[in-house]
Coordinates of C-alpha atoms in Angstrom, one line a residue:
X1 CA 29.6 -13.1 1.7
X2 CA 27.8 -10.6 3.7
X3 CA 29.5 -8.4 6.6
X4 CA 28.4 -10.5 9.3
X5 CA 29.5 -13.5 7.7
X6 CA 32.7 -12.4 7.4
X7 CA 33.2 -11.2 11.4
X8 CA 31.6 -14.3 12.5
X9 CA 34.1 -16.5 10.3
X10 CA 37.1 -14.3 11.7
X11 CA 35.8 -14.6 15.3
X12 CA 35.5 -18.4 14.9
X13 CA 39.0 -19.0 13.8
X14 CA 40.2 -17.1 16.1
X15 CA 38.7 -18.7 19.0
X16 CA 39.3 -21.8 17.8
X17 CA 43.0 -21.6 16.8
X18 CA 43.2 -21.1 21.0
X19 CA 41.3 -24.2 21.6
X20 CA 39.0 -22.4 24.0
X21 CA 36.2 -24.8 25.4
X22 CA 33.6 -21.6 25.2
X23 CA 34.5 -21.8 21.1
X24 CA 31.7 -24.6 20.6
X25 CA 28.9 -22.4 22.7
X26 CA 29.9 -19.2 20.6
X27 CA 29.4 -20.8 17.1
X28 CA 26.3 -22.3 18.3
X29 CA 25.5 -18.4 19.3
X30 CA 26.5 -17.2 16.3
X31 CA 24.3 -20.0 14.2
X32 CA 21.1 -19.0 16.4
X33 CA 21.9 -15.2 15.4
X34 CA 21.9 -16.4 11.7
X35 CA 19.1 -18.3 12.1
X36 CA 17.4 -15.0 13.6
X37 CA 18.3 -12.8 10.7
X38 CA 17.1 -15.5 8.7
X39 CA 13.7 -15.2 10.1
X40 CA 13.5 -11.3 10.2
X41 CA 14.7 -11.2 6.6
X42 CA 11.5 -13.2 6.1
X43 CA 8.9 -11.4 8.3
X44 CA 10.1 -8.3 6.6
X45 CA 9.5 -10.0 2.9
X46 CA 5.9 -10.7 4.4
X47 CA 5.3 -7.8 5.3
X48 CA 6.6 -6.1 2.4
X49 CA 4.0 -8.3 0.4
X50 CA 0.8 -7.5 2.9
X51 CA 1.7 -3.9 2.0
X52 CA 1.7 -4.0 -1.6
X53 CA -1.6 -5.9 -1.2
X54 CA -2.8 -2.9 0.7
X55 CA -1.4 -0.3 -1.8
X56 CA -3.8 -2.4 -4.9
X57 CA -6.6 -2.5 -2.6
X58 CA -6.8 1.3 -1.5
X59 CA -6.1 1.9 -5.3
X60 CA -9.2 -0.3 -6.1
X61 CA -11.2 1.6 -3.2
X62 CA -10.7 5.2 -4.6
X63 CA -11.5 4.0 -7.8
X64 CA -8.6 4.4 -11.1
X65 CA -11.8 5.0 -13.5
X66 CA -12.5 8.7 -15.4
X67 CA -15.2 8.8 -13.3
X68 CA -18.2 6.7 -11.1
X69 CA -21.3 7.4 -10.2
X70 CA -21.3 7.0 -6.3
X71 CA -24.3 8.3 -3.1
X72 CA -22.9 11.3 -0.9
X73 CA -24.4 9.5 2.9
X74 CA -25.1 13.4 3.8
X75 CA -27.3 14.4 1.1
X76 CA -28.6 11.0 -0.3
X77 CA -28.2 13.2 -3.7
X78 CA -26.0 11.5 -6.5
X79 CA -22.9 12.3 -7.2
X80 CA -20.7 12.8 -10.3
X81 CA -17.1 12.6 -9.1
X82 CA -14.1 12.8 -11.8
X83 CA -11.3 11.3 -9.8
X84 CA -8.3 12.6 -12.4
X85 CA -9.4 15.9 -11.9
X86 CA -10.8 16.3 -8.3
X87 CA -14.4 18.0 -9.5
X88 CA -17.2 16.9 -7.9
X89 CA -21.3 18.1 -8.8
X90 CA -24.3 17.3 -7.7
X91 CA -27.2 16.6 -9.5
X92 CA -29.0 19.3 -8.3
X93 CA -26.7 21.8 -9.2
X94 CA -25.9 20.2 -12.9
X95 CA -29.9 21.2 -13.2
X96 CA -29.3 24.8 -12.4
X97 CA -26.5 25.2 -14.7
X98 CA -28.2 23.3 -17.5
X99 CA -31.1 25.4 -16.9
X100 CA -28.7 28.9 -17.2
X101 CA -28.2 27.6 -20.4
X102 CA -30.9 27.9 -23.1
X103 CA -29.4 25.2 -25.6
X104 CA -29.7 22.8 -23.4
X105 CA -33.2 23.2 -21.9
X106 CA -34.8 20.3 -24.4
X107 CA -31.5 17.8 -23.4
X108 CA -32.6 18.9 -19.9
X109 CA -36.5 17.6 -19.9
X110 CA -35.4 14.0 -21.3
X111 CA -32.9 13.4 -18.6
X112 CA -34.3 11.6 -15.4
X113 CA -32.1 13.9 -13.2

């Protein structure tokens, strides 16, 4: 038995041990304030749910993978972005480090960067 169950069953016999005529109009009172808790107790459950919904769909947005392959609007240029770590590249400056790098000059010429 909740709190407020328990003062509005001591105010009720109360009041109605002294026979007041304003007893009937407080319990109906006190049944529309349960009936409002009632209802918040359920707004607040939806909303509790529309959040978690909103929680998986910005986790879908940013993207859980390793990594994705998305287009940077400012630059057009694609973009390698490792989400677990925060690096991002660009293609064009994956070529000049590959091209720093002597080993890797034949990989280089076969990959449609």
């Amino acid at each position: 038995m909740s709190l407020v169950d328990q003062v509005l069953s001591v105010v009720l016999t109360r009041s109605s041990s002294k026979e007041n005529p304003t007893s009937h109009k407080l319990s109906e009172n006190i049944d529309k304030i349960k009936q409002k808790i009632a209802d918040n107790d359920k707004e607040i459950l939806k909303l509790g749910e529309k959040l978690k919904a909103q929680d998986k769909l910005i986790q879908r947005l940013e993207g859980n993978d390793t990594h994705r392959v998305c287009l940077d609007p400012k630059t057009r240029a694609k973009r390698i972005k490792f989400n677990q770590t925060g690096y991002d590249i660009t293609h064009s400056k994956l070529q000049k480090l590959l091209e720093k790098d002597d080993k890797y000059q034949t990989q280089l010429k076969k990959l449609p960067l």
